[in-house]
Coordinates of C-alpha atoms in Angstrom, one line a residue:
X1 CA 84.9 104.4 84.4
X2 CA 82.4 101.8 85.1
X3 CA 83.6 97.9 86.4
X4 CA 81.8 94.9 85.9
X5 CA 80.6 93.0 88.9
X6 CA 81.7 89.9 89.5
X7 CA 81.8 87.9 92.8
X8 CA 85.2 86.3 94.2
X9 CA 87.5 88.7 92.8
X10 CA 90.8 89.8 94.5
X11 CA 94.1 91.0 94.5
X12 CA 95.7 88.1 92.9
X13 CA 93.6 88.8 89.6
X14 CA 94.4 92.5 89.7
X15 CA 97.7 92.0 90.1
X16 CA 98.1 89.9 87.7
X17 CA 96.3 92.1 85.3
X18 CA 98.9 94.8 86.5
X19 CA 101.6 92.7 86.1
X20 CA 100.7 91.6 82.1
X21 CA 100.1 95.4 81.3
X22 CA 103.8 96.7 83.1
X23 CA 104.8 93.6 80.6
X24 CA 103.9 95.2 77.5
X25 CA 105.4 98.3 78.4
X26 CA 108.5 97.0 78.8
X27 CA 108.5 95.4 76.0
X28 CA 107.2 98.1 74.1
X29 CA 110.7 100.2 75.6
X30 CA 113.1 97.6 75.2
X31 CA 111.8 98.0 71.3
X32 CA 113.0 101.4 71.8
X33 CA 116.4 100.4 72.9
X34 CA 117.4 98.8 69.7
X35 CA 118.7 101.4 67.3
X36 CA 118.5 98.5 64.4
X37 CA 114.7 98.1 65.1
X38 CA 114.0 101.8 65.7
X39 CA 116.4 103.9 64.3
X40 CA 117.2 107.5 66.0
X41 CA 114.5 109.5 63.7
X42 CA 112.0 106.9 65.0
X43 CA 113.2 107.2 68.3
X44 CA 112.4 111.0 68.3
X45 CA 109.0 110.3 67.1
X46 CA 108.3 107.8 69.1
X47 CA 109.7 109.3 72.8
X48 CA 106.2 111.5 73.5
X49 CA 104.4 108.2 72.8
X50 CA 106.7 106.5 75.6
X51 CA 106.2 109.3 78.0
X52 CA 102.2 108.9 78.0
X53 CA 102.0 105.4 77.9
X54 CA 104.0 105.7 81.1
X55 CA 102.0 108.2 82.1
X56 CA 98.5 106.4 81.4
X57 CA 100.3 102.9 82.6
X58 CA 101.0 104.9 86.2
X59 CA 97.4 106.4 86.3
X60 CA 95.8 103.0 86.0
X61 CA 98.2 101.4 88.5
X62 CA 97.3 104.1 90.6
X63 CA 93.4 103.8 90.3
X64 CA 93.4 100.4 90.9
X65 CA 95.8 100.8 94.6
X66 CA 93.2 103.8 95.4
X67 CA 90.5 101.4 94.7
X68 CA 92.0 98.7 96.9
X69 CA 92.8 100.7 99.5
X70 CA 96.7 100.7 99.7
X71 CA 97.9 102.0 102.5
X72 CA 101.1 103.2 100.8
X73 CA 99.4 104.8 97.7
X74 CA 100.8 108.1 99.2
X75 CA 104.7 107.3 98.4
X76 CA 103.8 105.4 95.5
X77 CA 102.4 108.7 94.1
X78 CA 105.5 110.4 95.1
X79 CA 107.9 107.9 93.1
X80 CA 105.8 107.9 90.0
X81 CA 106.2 111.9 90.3
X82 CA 109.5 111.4 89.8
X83 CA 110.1 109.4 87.5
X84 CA 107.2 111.0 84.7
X85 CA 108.9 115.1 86.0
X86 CA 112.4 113.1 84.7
X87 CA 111.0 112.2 81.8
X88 CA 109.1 115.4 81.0
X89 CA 112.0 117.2 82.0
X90 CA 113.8 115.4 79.0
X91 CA 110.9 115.3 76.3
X92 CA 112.1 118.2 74.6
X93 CA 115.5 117.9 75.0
X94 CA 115.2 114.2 73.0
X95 CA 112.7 115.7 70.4
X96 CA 115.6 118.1 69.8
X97 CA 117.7 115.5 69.1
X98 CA 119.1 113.9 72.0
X99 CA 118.9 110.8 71.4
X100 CA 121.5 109.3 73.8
X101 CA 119.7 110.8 76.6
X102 CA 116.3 109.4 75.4
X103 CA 117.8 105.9 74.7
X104 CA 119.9 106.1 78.4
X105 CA 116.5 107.4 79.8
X106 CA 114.9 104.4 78.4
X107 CA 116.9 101.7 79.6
X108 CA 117.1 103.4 83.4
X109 CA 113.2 103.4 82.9
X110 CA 113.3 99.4 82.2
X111 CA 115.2 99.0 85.3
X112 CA 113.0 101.4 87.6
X113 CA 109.8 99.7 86.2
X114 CA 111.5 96.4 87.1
X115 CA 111.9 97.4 90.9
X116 CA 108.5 99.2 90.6
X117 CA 106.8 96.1 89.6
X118 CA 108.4 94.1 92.8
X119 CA 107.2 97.2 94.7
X120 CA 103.4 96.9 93.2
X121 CA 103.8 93.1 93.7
X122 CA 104.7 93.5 97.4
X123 CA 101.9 96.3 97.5
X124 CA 99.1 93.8 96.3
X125 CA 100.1 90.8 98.5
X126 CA 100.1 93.0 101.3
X127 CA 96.3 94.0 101.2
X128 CA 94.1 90.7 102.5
X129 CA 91.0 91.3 101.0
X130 CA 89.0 94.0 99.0
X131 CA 88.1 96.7 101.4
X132 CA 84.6 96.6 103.0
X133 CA 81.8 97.9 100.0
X134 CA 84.3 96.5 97.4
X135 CA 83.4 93.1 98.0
X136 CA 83.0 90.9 94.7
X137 CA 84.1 94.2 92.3
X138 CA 86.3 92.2 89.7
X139 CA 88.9 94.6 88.0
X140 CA 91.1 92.4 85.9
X141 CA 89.0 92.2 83.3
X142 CA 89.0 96.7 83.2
X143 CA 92.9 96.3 82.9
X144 CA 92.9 93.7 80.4
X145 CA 91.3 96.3 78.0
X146 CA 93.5 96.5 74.9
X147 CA 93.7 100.1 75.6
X148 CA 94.8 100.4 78.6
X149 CA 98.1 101.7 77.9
X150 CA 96.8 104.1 75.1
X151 CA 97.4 107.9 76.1
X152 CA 94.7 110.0 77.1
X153 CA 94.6 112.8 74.8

């Protein structure tokens, strides 16, 4: 993955980046939520989608706290293990036909990625400055990429 260079760049911008991508993911679940706008055959179909935009949403997060040098990244690894082992755990269970796990799974994934975002928030405000040999790298503009939440296949 290459970044553009640009100088002044910092957390803020990152963050912010973060922030607007963990946006649309909610929103794109809280679409899931509604059996009127996504009936339960949808649902089915559309579960593995949820699951690796999660997934893909989590590995970009994690890139960009490797690449500022969190100094939590470590549990913050561990958490997102746990929630994407839930959710594989209940893939095929909801492609079975499960839907009221899948939709209850969903709306506990709303309010985890709620608390998760304060975490990342709290996670980027704590680092002061990019870490020595990152100076100037710009990386807002790699996670404003429309597909940044597109699953790696």
């Amino acid at each position: 993955m290459a970044f553009r260079h640009f100088q002044g760049a910092g957390a803020g911008a990152i963050g912010a980046a973060l922030r607007n991508a963990r946006r649309r993911l909610c929103a794109r679940l809280a679409g899931a939520l509604d059996p009127s706008g996504m009936p339960d055959a949808s649902f089915v179909r559309e579960f593995p989608t949820l699951v690796a935009l999660v997934e893909a949403g989590f590995r970009h997060e994690e890139t960009m706290m490797e690449l500022l040098g969190y100094h939590r990244l470590h549990d913050h690894l561990a958490d997102n293990a746990v929630i994407l082992a839930a959710l594989h755990r209940a893939l095929p269970l909801v492609e079975d036909g499960d839907i009221t796990l899948g939709r209850r799974l969903v709306a506990a994934l709303l309010d985890l990625l709620s608390l998760h975002r304060l975490c990342t928030d709290l996670a980027l405000a704590t680092i002061p400055s990019l870490p020595a040999g990152r100076q100037g790298i710009h990386l807002a503009g790699a996670l404003k990429r429309r597909d940044y939440f597109k699953p790696s296949r």
